[in-house]
mmCIF file of C-alpha atoms in Angstrom:
data_model
loop_
_atom_site.group_PDB
_atom_site.id
_atom_site.type_symbol
_atom_site.label_atom_id
_atom_site.label_comp_id
_atom_site.label_asym_id
_atom_site.label_seq_id
_atom_site.Cartn_x
_atom_site.Cartn_y
_atom_site.Cartn_z
ATOM 1 C CA MET A 1 -19.989 11.032 2.592
ATOM 2 C CA ALA A 2 -18.650 11.726 -0.740
ATOM 3 C CA GLU A 3 -19.028 15.660 -0.300
ATOM 4 C CA THR A 4 -15.336 16.726 0.356
ATOM 5 C CA ALA A 5 -13.765 19.969 0.851
ATOM 6 C CA ILE A 6 -10.383 20.134 -0.718
ATOM 7 C CA ALA A 7 -8.172 22.125 1.553
ATOM 8 C CA SER A 8 -5.002 20.269 1.340
ATOM 9 C CA HIS A 9 -3.637 21.651 -1.963
ATOM 10 C CA GLY A 10 -3.131 25.287 -0.480
ATOM 11 C CA ILE A 11 -5.882 26.534 -2.587
ATOM 12 C CA ALA A 12 -9.119 27.971 -1.718
ATOM 13 C CA ALA A 13 -11.425 25.257 -0.297
ATOM 14 C CA GLU A 14 -13.754 23.721 -2.827
ATOM 15 C CA THR A 15 -16.438 21.210 -2.467
ATOM 16 C CA ARG A 16 -16.563 18.730 -5.289
ATOM 17 C CA ARG A 17 -18.175 15.096 -5.135
ATOM 18 C CA ARG A 18 -15.894 12.431 -5.103
ATOM 19 C CA PRO A 19 -17.129 9.222 -6.138
ATOM 20 C CA TYR A 20 -15.604 6.881 -3.353
ATOM 21 C CA VAL A 21 -18.388 4.826 -2.586
ATOM 22 C CA VAL A 22 -19.217 4.048 -6.373
ATOM 23 C CA VAL A 23 -15.477 3.271 -6.935
ATOM 24 C CA PHE A 24 -16.010 0.755 -3.992
ATOM 25 C CA GLY A 25 -18.740 -0.859 -5.702
ATOM 26 C CA ILE A 26 -17.151 -1.140 -9.016
ATOM 27 C CA LEU A 27 -13.992 -2.818 -7.381
ATOM 28 C CA ALA A 28 -16.128 -5.346 -5.140
ATOM 29 C CA ILE A 29 -18.161 -6.204 -8.377
ATOM 30 C CA VAL A 30 -15.087 -6.581 -10.667
ATOM 31 C CA THR A 31 -13.512 -8.846 -7.659
ATOM 32 C CA LEU A 32 -16.791 -10.908 -7.563
ATOM 33 C CA ALA A 33 -16.333 -11.309 -11.603
ATOM 34 C CA GLU A 34 -12.518 -12.426 -11.234
ATOM 35 C CA LEU A 35 -13.374 -15.106 -8.427
ATOM 36 C CA ASN A 36 -16.297 -16.559 -11.135
ATOM 37 C CA VAL A 37 -14.312 -15.879 -14.569
ATOM 38 C CA SER A 38 -13.833 -19.832 -14.923
ATOM 39 C CA VAL A 39 -17.539 -20.047 -15.435
ATOM 40 C CA PHE A 40 -17.109 -18.539 -18.683
ATOM 41 C CA GLY A 41 -14.877 -21.303 -20.095
ATOM 42 C CA LEU A 42 -12.676 -19.187 -21.610
ATOM 43 C CA ALA A 43 -9.219 -20.375 -23.196
ATOM 44 C CA PRO A 44 -6.443 -20.136 -20.791
ATOM 45 C CA SER A 45 -4.441 -17.480 -22.571
ATOM 46 C CA LEU A 46 -7.835 -15.384 -22.980
ATOM 47 C CA ARG A 47 -8.719 -16.041 -19.200
ATOM 48 C CA ILE A 48 -5.196 -14.674 -18.139
ATOM 49 C CA GLY A 49 -5.561 -11.669 -20.356
ATOM 50 C CA VAL A 50 -9.002 -10.873 -18.997
ATOM 51 C CA LEU A 51 -7.893 -11.265 -15.529
ATOM 52 C CA LEU A 52 -4.786 -9.200 -16.180
ATOM 53 C CA ILE A 53 -7.173 -6.529 -17.544
ATOM 54 C CA LEU A 54 -9.493 -6.582 -14.749
ATOM 55 C CA ALA A 55 -6.896 -6.364 -12.289
ATOM 56 C CA THR A 56 -4.969 -3.194 -14.282
ATOM 57 C CA ALA A 57 -8.696 -1.522 -14.275
ATOM 58 C CA LYS A 58 -9.152 -2.099 -10.699
ATOM 59 C CA GLY A 59 -5.407 -0.903 -9.570
ATOM 60 C CA ALA A 60 -6.065 1.985 -12.205
ATOM 61 C CA LEU A 61 -9.400 3.241 -10.038
ATOM 62 C CA VAL A 62 -7.601 3.013 -6.555
ATOM 63 C CA VAL A 63 -4.763 5.285 -8.025
ATOM 64 C CA ALA A 64 -7.153 7.717 -9.940
ATOM 65 C CA TYR A 65 -9.777 8.008 -7.084
ATOM 66 C CA TYR A 66 -8.467 6.693 -3.598
ATOM 67 C CA MET A 67 -5.005 8.107 -4.255
ATOM 68 C CA HIS A 68 -6.433 11.069 -5.711
ATOM 69 C CA MET A 69 -4.130 11.126 -8.691
ATOM 70 C CA ARG A 70 -7.067 12.321 -10.801
ATOM 71 C CA TYR A 71 -7.336 15.394 -8.751
ATOM 72 C CA GLU A 72 -3.569 16.148 -8.753
ATOM 73 C CA PRO A 73 -1.742 18.129 -11.327
ATOM 74 C CA ARG A 74 -0.797 16.027 -14.546
ATOM 75 C CA TRP A 75 2.882 15.921 -13.852
ATOM 76 C CA LEU A 76 2.709 13.815 -10.723
ATOM 77 C CA ILE A 77 1.774 10.868 -12.692
ATOM 78 C CA LEU A 78 5.114 10.864 -14.036
ATOM 79 C CA VAL A 79 6.634 9.727 -10.843
ATOM 80 C CA PRO A 80 4.909 6.264 -10.603
ATOM 81 C CA LEU A 81 5.072 6.060 -14.291
ATOM 82 C CA VAL A 82 8.800 6.419 -14.548
ATOM 83 C CA ALA A 83 9.033 3.243 -12.402
ATOM 84 C CA VAL A 84 7.002 1.412 -14.571
ATOM 85 C CA ALA A 85 8.581 2.483 -17.890
ATOM 86 C CA LEU A 86 12.145 1.216 -16.017
ATOM 87 C CA ILE A 87 10.177 -2.025 -15.685
ATOM 88 C CA ALA A 88 9.190 -2.149 -19.317
ATOM 89 C CA ALA A 89 12.694 -1.145 -20.336
ATOM 90 C CA LEU A 90 14.045 -4.239 -18.354
ATOM 91 C CA VAL A 91 11.634 -6.606 -19.629
ATOM 92 C CA LEU A 92 12.312 -5.413 -23.071
ATOM 93 C CA ALA A 93 16.314 -5.765 -22.283
ATOM 94 C CA LEU A 94 15.795 -9.201 -21.027
ATOM 95 C CA LEU A 95 14.069 -10.278 -24.262
ATOM 96 C CA GLY A 96 16.169 -12.128 -26.589
ATOM 97 C CA THR A 97 18.877 -12.751 -23.828
ATOM 98 C CA GLY A 98 17.209 -16.137 -22.936
ATOM 99 C CA VAL A 99 16.212 -14.880 -19.699
ATOM 100 C CA THR A 100 12.680 -14.663 -20.784
ATOM 101 C CA PRO A 101 9.436 -16.534 -19.575
ATOM 102 C CA SER A 102 9.160 -17.885 -23.273
ATOM 103 C CA ALA A 103 12.579 -19.384 -23.526
ATOM 104 C CA PRO A 104 12.443 -22.576 -21.153
ATOM 105 C CA GLN A 105 15.862 -23.388 -20.008
ATOM 106 C CA PRO A 106 17.290 -26.760 -21.050
ATOM 107 C CA MET B 1 -7.082 23.374 26.273
ATOM 108 C CA ASP B 2 -8.250 21.718 23.094
ATOM 109 C CA HIS B 3 -5.624 19.908 21.629
ATOM 110 C CA ALA B 4 -6.310 20.337 17.907
ATOM 111 C CA LYS B 5 -6.595 24.144 18.285
ATOM 112 C CA ASP B 6 -3.102 24.063 20.247
ATOM 113 C CA ALA B 7 -1.425 21.818 17.665
ATOM 114 C CA GLY B 8 -2.490 24.341 14.937
ATOM 115 C CA HIS B 9 -0.523 27.150 16.468
ATOM 116 C CA GLU B 10 2.696 25.053 16.770
ATOM 117 C CA GLY B 11 3.816 25.223 13.271
ATOM 118 C CA ALA B 12 7.460 26.419 13.660
ATOM 119 C CA ALA B 13 8.291 24.033 16.361
ATOM 120 C CA HIS B 14 7.276 20.971 14.212
ATOM 121 C CA HIS B 15 10.965 21.226 12.060
ATOM 122 C CA GLY B 16 14.211 21.088 13.421
ATOM 123 C CA SER B 17 13.832 17.384 15.307
ATOM 124 C CA VAL B 18 17.000 15.475 15.806
ATOM 125 C CA TRP B 19 15.430 12.108 15.716
ATOM 126 C CA PRO B 20 14.949 11.253 12.126
ATOM 127 C CA PHE B 21 18.596 11.645 11.908
ATOM 128 C CA VAL B 22 19.147 9.120 15.014
ATOM 129 C CA ALA B 23 16.849 6.686 13.235
ATOM 130 C CA GLY B 24 18.902 7.038 9.892
ATOM 131 C CA PHE B 25 22.052 6.567 11.727
ATOM 132 C CA GLY B 26 20.691 3.385 13.679
ATOM 133 C CA ALA B 27 19.508 1.987 10.087
ATOM 134 C CA SER B 28 22.956 2.479 8.806
ATOM 135 C CA ILE B 29 24.561 0.814 11.543
ATOM 136 C CA GLY B 30 22.072 -1.981 11.186
ATOM 137 C CA TYR B 31 22.650 -2.365 7.558
ATOM 138 C CA ALA B 32 26.561 -2.684 8.186
ATOM 139 C CA GLY B 33 25.600 -5.119 10.871
ATOM 140 C CA LEU B 34 23.913 -7.238 8.303
ATOM 141 C CA ILE B 35 27.504 -7.671 6.881
ATOM 142 C CA LEU B 36 29.809 -7.520 9.650
ATOM 143 C CA ASP B 37 28.451 -8.884 13.047
ATOM 144 C CA LEU B 38 24.785 -9.621 14.301
ATOM 145 C CA ARG B 39 25.581 -7.741 17.526
ATOM 146 C CA ILE B 40 26.389 -4.639 15.499
ATOM 147 C CA LEU B 41 22.793 -5.342 13.651
ATOM 148 C CA ALA B 42 21.091 -5.456 17.104
ATOM 149 C CA PHE B 43 22.704 -2.260 18.242
ATOM 150 C CA GLY B 44 21.811 -0.830 15.144
ATOM 151 C CA VAL B 45 17.945 -1.707 15.478
ATOM 152 C CA PHE B 46 18.141 -0.299 19.144
ATOM 153 C CA VAL B 47 19.474 3.045 17.944
ATOM 154 C CA PHE B 48 16.805 2.950 15.062
ATOM 155 C CA VAL B 49 13.827 2.292 17.353
ATOM 156 C CA VAL B 50 14.970 4.848 19.739
ATOM 157 C CA GLY B 51 15.085 7.287 17.125
ATOM 158 C CA ALA B 52 11.704 6.227 15.645
ATOM 159 C CA LEU B 53 10.392 6.371 19.020
ATOM 160 C CA GLY B 54 11.839 10.067 19.758
ATOM 161 C CA TRP B 55 10.319 10.871 16.247
ATOM 162 C CA LEU B 56 6.971 9.887 16.973
ATOM 163 C CA ARG B 57 7.008 11.488 20.224
ATOM 164 C CA ASP B 58 7.779 14.956 18.735
ATOM 165 C CA ASP B 59 5.377 14.556 15.839
ATOM 166 C CA ILE B 60 2.452 13.412 17.836
ATOM 167 C CA ARG B 61 2.509 16.957 19.627
ATOM 168 C CA SER B 62 2.969 18.596 16.197
ATOM 169 C CA PRO B 63 0.552 19.588 13.750
ATOM 170 C CA SER B 64 0.462 17.930 10.303
ATOM 171 C CA ILE B 65 1.433 20.965 7.938
ATOM 172 C CA ALA B 66 1.566 20.544 4.276
ATOM 173 C CA SER B 67 4.842 22.462 3.322
ATOM 174 C CA TYR B 68 5.075 23.918 -0.184
ATOM 175 C CA GLY B 69 8.480 25.419 -0.135
ATOM 176 C CA ALA B 70 9.436 28.961 -0.701
ATOM 177 C CA PHE B 71 7.304 29.575 -3.911
ATOM 178 C CA ALA B 72 3.936 31.343 -3.702
ATOM 179 C CA ALA B 73 0.931 29.587 -5.092
ATOM 180 C CA ARG B 74 -0.139 31.072 -8.617
ATOM 181 C CA PRO B 75 -3.862 31.770 -8.692
ATOM 182 C CA GLY B 76 -5.945 28.558 -9.504
ATOM 183 C CA GLU B 77 -2.682 26.737 -9.125
ATOM 184 C CA VAL B 78 -2.914 23.141 -7.418
ATOM 185 C CA ARG B 79 0.251 22.511 -5.651
ATOM 186 C CA VAL B 80 1.649 19.347 -4.344
ATOM 187 C CA SER B 81 3.518 19.469 -1.064
ATOM 188 C CA SER B 82 6.925 18.277 -0.681
ATOM 189 C CA ARG B 83 6.166 15.246 1.682
ATOM 190 C CA LYS B 84 3.327 14.316 -0.899
ATOM 191 C CA ILE B 85 6.105 14.047 -3.736
ATOM 192 C CA ALA B 86 8.463 12.360 -1.073
ATOM 193 C CA THR B 87 5.672 9.686 -0.748
ATOM 194 C CA TRP B 88 5.306 9.315 -4.403
ATOM 195 C CA LEU B 89 8.921 8.903 -4.746
ATOM 196 C CA PHE B 90 9.098 6.349 -2.414
ATOM 197 C CA LEU B 91 6.136 4.404 -3.721
ATOM 198 C CA ALA B 92 7.862 4.543 -7.133
ATOM 199 C CA THR B 93 10.654 2.579 -5.568
ATOM 200 C CA GLU B 94 8.284 0.094 -4.200
ATOM 201 C CA ILE B 95 6.721 -0.284 -7.701
ATOM 202 C CA MET B 96 10.205 -1.510 -8.918
ATOM 203 C CA PHE B 97 10.618 -3.628 -5.809
ATOM 204 C CA PHE B 98 7.353 -5.696 -6.004
ATOM 205 C CA SER B 99 7.748 -5.774 -9.597
ATOM 206 C CA ALA B 100 11.298 -7.487 -9.415
ATOM 207 C CA ILE B 101 9.771 -10.023 -6.895
ATOM 208 C CA ILE B 102 6.559 -10.733 -8.954
ATOM 209 C CA GLY B 103 8.783 -10.963 -12.015
ATOM 210 C CA VAL B 104 11.177 -13.527 -10.802
ATOM 211 C CA SER B 105 8.114 -15.588 -9.710
ATOM 212 C CA TRP B 106 6.446 -15.349 -13.114
ATOM 213 C CA SER B 107 9.685 -16.100 -14.820
ATOM 214 C CA LEU B 108 10.260 -19.380 -12.741
ATOM 215 C CA ARG B 109 6.553 -20.426 -12.875
ATOM 216 C CA THR B 110 6.483 -19.925 -16.766
ATOM 217 C CA ARG B 111 9.497 -22.336 -17.135
ATOM 218 C CA SER B 112 7.613 -25.031 -14.983
ATOM 219 C CA ALA B 113 5.390 -27.527 -16.085
ATOM 220 C CA ASP B 114 4.300 -28.722 -12.545
ATOM 221 C CA TRP B 115 3.370 -25.193 -11.307
ATOM 222 C CA GLY B 116 -0.035 -25.467 -8.985
ATOM 223 C CA ARG B 117 -3.342 -24.552 -10.787
ATOM 224 C CA PRO B 118 -5.764 -22.160 -9.348
ATOM 225 C CA GLY B 119 -7.448 -23.434 -6.339
ATOM 226 C CA GLU B 120 -5.512 -26.621 -6.360
ATOM 227 C CA VAL B 121 -3.429 -25.695 -3.024
ATOM 228 C CA LEU B 122 -4.651 -22.120 -2.138
ATOM 229 C CA ASN B 123 -8.076 -21.134 -0.658
ATOM 230 C CA VAL B 124 -9.178 -18.755 -3.175
ATOM 231 C CA PRO B 125 -12.792 -18.324 -1.536
ATOM 232 C CA LEU B 126 -10.816 -17.360 1.661
ATOM 233 C CA THR B 127 -8.483 -14.890 -0.070
ATOM 234 C CA GLY B 128 -11.209 -13.448 -2.113
ATOM 235 C CA LEU B 129 -12.950 -12.327 1.136
ATOM 236 C CA ASN B 130 -9.488 -10.943 2.333
ATOM 237 C CA THR B 131 -9.293 -9.067 -0.967
ATOM 238 C CA PHE B 132 -12.708 -7.771 -0.454
ATOM 239 C CA ILE B 133 -11.611 -6.752 3.367
ATOM 240 C CA LEU B 134 -8.844 -4.971 1.859
ATOM 241 C CA ILE B 135 -10.806 -2.873 -0.621
ATOM 242 C CA CYS B 136 -13.166 -2.165 2.288
ATOM 243 C CA SER B 137 -10.137 -0.713 4.155
ATOM 244 C CA SER B 138 -9.347 1.529 1.191
ATOM 245 C CA LEU B 139 -12.827 2.686 1.113
ATOM 246 C CA THR B 140 -12.794 3.694 5.099
ATOM 247 C CA MET B 141 -9.209 5.262 4.535
ATOM 248 C CA VAL B 142 -10.296 7.547 2.036
ATOM 249 C CA GLU B 143 -13.516 8.463 3.934
ATOM 250 C CA ALA B 144 -11.224 9.324 6.860
ATOM 251 C CA LEU B 145 -9.568 11.702 4.832
ATOM 252 C CA ALA B 146 -12.786 13.058 3.435
ATOM 253 C CA ALA B 147 -14.025 13.537 6.939
ATOM 254 C CA VAL B 148 -10.743 15.334 8.170
ATOM 255 C CA GLU B 149 -11.229 17.796 5.080
ATOM 256 C CA ARG B 150 -14.647 18.544 6.175
ATOM 257 C CA GLY B 151 -13.501 18.888 9.614
ATOM 258 C CA ASN B 152 -15.436 16.143 11.035
ATOM 259 C CA GLN B 153 -13.458 14.881 13.716
ATOM 260 C CA LYS B 154 -15.943 12.014 15.032
ATOM 261 C CA GLN B 155 -15.993 10.701 11.377
ATOM 262 C CA LEU B 156 -12.397 10.716 10.905
ATOM 263 C CA LYS B 157 -11.475 8.772 14.314
ATOM 264 C CA MET B 158 -14.427 6.374 13.265
ATOM 265 C CA PHE B 159 -12.859 5.882 9.739
ATOM 266 C CA LEU B 160 -9.335 5.318 10.874
ATOM 267 C CA ALA B 161 -10.244 2.986 13.745
ATOM 268 C CA ALA B 162 -12.263 0.964 10.877
ATOM 269 C CA THR B 163 -9.296 0.699 8.477
ATOM 270 C CA LEU B 164 -6.855 -0.204 11.484
ATOM 271 C CA VAL B 165 -9.360 -2.959 12.365
ATOM 272 C CA LEU B 166 -9.900 -4.261 8.865
ATOM 273 C CA GLY B 167 -5.977 -4.246 8.488
ATOM 274 C CA ILE B 168 -5.523 -6.307 11.582
ATOM 275 C CA THR B 169 -8.499 -8.609 10.218
ATOM 276 C CA PHE B 170 -6.427 -9.150 6.800
ATOM 277 C CA LEU B 171 -3.470 -10.044 8.617
ATOM 278 C CA SER B 172 -5.145 -12.533 10.997
ATOM 279 C CA ILE B 173 -6.784 -14.202 7.800
ATOM 280 C CA GLN B 174 -3.177 -14.293 6.110
ATOM 281 C CA ALA B 175 -1.913 -15.904 9.014
ATOM 282 C CA PHE B 176 -4.644 -18.269 9.520
ATOM 283 C CA GLU B 177 -4.180 -19.112 5.708
ATOM 284 C CA TYR B 178 -0.280 -19.680 5.978
ATOM 285 C CA THR B 179 -0.852 -21.913 9.121
ATOM 286 C CA LYS B 180 -3.358 -24.026 7.175
ATOM 287 C CA LEU B 181 -1.037 -24.313 4.220
ATOM 288 C CA PHE B 182 2.566 -24.909 6.074
ATOM 289 C CA PHE B 183 1.287 -27.553 8.740
ATOM 290 C CA GLU B 184 -1.659 -29.002 7.167
ATOM 291 C CA GLU B 185 -1.235 -28.913 3.253
ATOM 292 C CA GLY B 186 2.500 -29.190 3.303
ATOM 293 C CA LEU B 187 3.036 -26.054 1.420
ATOM 294 C CA THR B 188 6.568 -24.973 2.852
ATOM 295 C CA PHE B 189 9.677 -22.894 1.682
ATOM 296 C CA THR B 190 11.246 -25.836 0.231
ATOM 297 C CA GLY B 191 8.296 -28.312 -0.904
ATOM 298 C CA ALA B 192 4.807 -28.483 -2.281
ATOM 299 C CA PRO B 193 2.316 -31.200 -2.194
ATOM 300 C CA GLY B 194 0.960 -33.349 -5.084
ATOM 301 C CA GLY B 195 4.182 -33.346 -7.168
ATOM 302 C CA ILE B 196 3.980 -29.335 -7.515
ATOM 303 C CA ASN B 197 7.174 -27.521 -8.145
ATOM 304 C CA PRO B 198 8.995 -27.004 -4.766
ATOM 305 C CA LEU B 199 9.592 -23.286 -5.942
ATOM 306 C CA TYR B 200 5.922 -22.860 -5.874
ATOM 307 C CA GLY B 201 5.794 -22.614 -2.298
ATOM 308 C CA SER B 202 8.931 -20.298 -2.101
ATOM 309 C CA THR B 203 7.566 -17.841 -4.411
ATOM 310 C CA PHE B 204 4.180 -17.817 -2.757
ATOM 311 C CA TYR B 205 5.504 -17.106 0.468
ATOM 312 C CA ILE B 206 7.979 -14.353 -0.696
ATOM 313 C CA GLN B 207 5.208 -12.656 -2.684
ATOM 314 C CA THR B 208 2.311 -12.764 -0.393
ATOM 315 C CA GLY B 209 4.889 -12.344 2.993
ATOM 316 C CA VAL B 210 6.453 -9.171 1.634
ATOM 317 C CA HIS B 211 2.945 -7.803 0.762
ATOM 318 C CA GLY B 212 2.128 -8.976 4.360
ATOM 319 C CA SER B 213 4.931 -7.007 5.789
ATOM 320 C CA HIS B 214 3.995 -4.051 4.173
ATOM 321 C CA VAL B 215 0.586 -4.368 5.561
ATOM 322 C CA PHE B 216 1.886 -4.954 8.790
ATOM 323 C CA ALA B 217 3.957 -1.577 8.641
ATOM 324 C CA GLY B 218 0.811 -0.119 7.425
ATOM 325 C CA VAL B 219 -1.289 -1.107 10.464
ATOM 326 C CA LEU B 220 1.676 0.146 12.573
ATOM 327 C CA ALA B 221 1.399 3.354 10.923
ATOM 328 C CA MET B 222 -2.615 3.119 10.891
ATOM 329 C CA ALA B 223 -2.344 2.585 14.872
ATOM 330 C CA TYR B 224 -0.125 5.868 15.343
ATOM 331 C CA THR B 225 -2.453 7.931 13.008
ATOM 332 C CA THR B 226 -5.454 6.907 14.924
ATOM 333 C CA ILE B 227 -3.995 7.405 18.182
ATOM 334 C CA LYS B 228 -2.887 10.983 17.093
ATOM 335 C CA ALA B 229 -6.284 11.546 15.625
ATOM 336 C CA PHE B 230 -7.881 10.529 19.011
ATOM 337 C CA LYS B 231 -5.673 12.951 20.527
ATOM 338 C CA GLY B 232 -7.007 15.836 18.352
ATOM 339 C CA GLY B 233 -3.717 16.125 16.470
ATOM 340 C CA PHE B 234 -5.458 16.644 12.976
ATOM 341 C CA THR B 235 -7.492 19.632 11.955
ATOM 342 C CA LYS B 236 -9.474 20.858 8.857
ATOM 343 C CA GLU B 237 -6.468 22.968 7.774
ATOM 344 C CA ASN B 238 -3.596 20.663 9.225
ATOM 345 C CA HIS B 239 -4.023 16.849 8.446
ATOM 346 C CA GLU B 240 -1.381 15.944 5.612
ATOM 347 C CA ALA B 241 -0.233 12.985 7.767
ATOM 348 C CA VAL B 242 -3.827 11.368 7.149
ATOM 349 C CA GLU B 243 -3.333 11.826 3.324
ATOM 350 C CA LEU B 244 0.122 10.235 3.422
ATOM 351 C CA VAL B 245 -0.606 7.352 5.299
ATOM 352 C CA GLY B 246 -3.607 6.819 3.023
ATOM 353 C CA LEU B 247 -1.343 6.880 -0.017
ATOM 354 C CA TYR B 248 0.943 4.133 1.331
ATOM 355 C CA TRP B 249 -2.264 2.308 2.339
ATOM 356 C CA HIS B 250 -3.875 2.107 -0.807
ATOM 357 C CA PHE B 251 -0.255 1.500 -2.617
ATOM 358 C CA VAL B 252 -0.605 -1.740 -0.618
ATOM 359 C CA ASP B 253 -4.250 -2.207 -1.682
ATOM 360 C CA VAL B 254 -3.198 -1.749 -5.647
ATOM 361 C CA VAL B 255 -0.248 -4.278 -5.110
ATOM 362 C CA TRP B 256 -2.605 -6.663 -3.622
ATOM 363 C CA ILE B 257 -5.119 -6.256 -6.513
ATOM 364 C CA PHE B 258 -2.171 -7.828 -8.893
ATOM 365 C CA LEU B 259 -0.893 -10.346 -6.420
ATOM 366 C CA PHE B 260 -4.236 -11.796 -5.968
ATOM 367 C CA THR B 261 -4.970 -11.966 -9.594
ATOM 368 C CA ILE B 262 -1.373 -13.364 -10.399
ATOM 369 C CA VAL B 263 -0.652 -15.678 -7.371
ATOM 370 C CA TYR B 264 -4.266 -17.148 -6.865
ATOM 371 C CA LEU B 265 -6.328 -16.759 -10.043
ATOM 372 C CA ILE B 266 -3.925 -17.314 -12.895
#
């Protein structure tokens, strides 16, 4: 099932094993772990950090393998990364303006 | 005549459709109507739908050929088609769009002392199941692409149909969840039960609703792709639309991965 002929890039067809089912298994297990993260009794801030890291890891797996970013030329990752960088710049720009999560309004 | 083979010989006829311009013109009229008059909006939507249907009518008869421009490939070079670059650019705009919505909601909740706790109002196990369904649909989608890359038409159709069914299932469960929350739990656009900040409801519906509308658009695209696959419109050599629709589908999955964590678990 994971045996795939790569013909869509205009290069000679090449057979490569792609771990789609393995990635699916990891995504399912991590989702199960997310649903049960409360049983570990973590402090709220640590719990939020762990959940965000798990979500980022799952998202990265989907982008790398299911969206084939791992098999594309390196420069293509710049397209979504520029968007992420713009968002990071916006968040940084808002820091110190009073429009931040850490600055409750009166 | 075998349609798949037939489609593979019509490459030149695929370009030059006027319908994308009609659809774009209709969208422009529609946006103007949003400001000026609802009747103009209705007319714009009508022109857009006519353009979109005409575009689909042209496309379903055409092969799905990747275009790499005028430059020849260097030996060993992995090229990216123009439509795939355009799709990623579109997804980049979507990243910014969803970030704005999630960012506003996050900003509001961190200012509120009476925000809903995980599982207090929302049904986390049910949504966990829905998350699993969406992950399953990503697997079937990528397997559909792998199948057509191998030239396996039977598996292509089977996996595309499975993805379509899983997408519809996701939306059905979300509709069930909305109905329960809105009519039984009292979580509305302007109110929330148990002394929870009313903004909790509006941020919940805007985040999950905008995502749901994206899944709905994905289901429509998947239905079209599946119909085209059953008509033999994709071959081992020409199947780029399957990959591009898949990119959008997986992106919607990635957005849900973050929404599930931020809205339901934190």
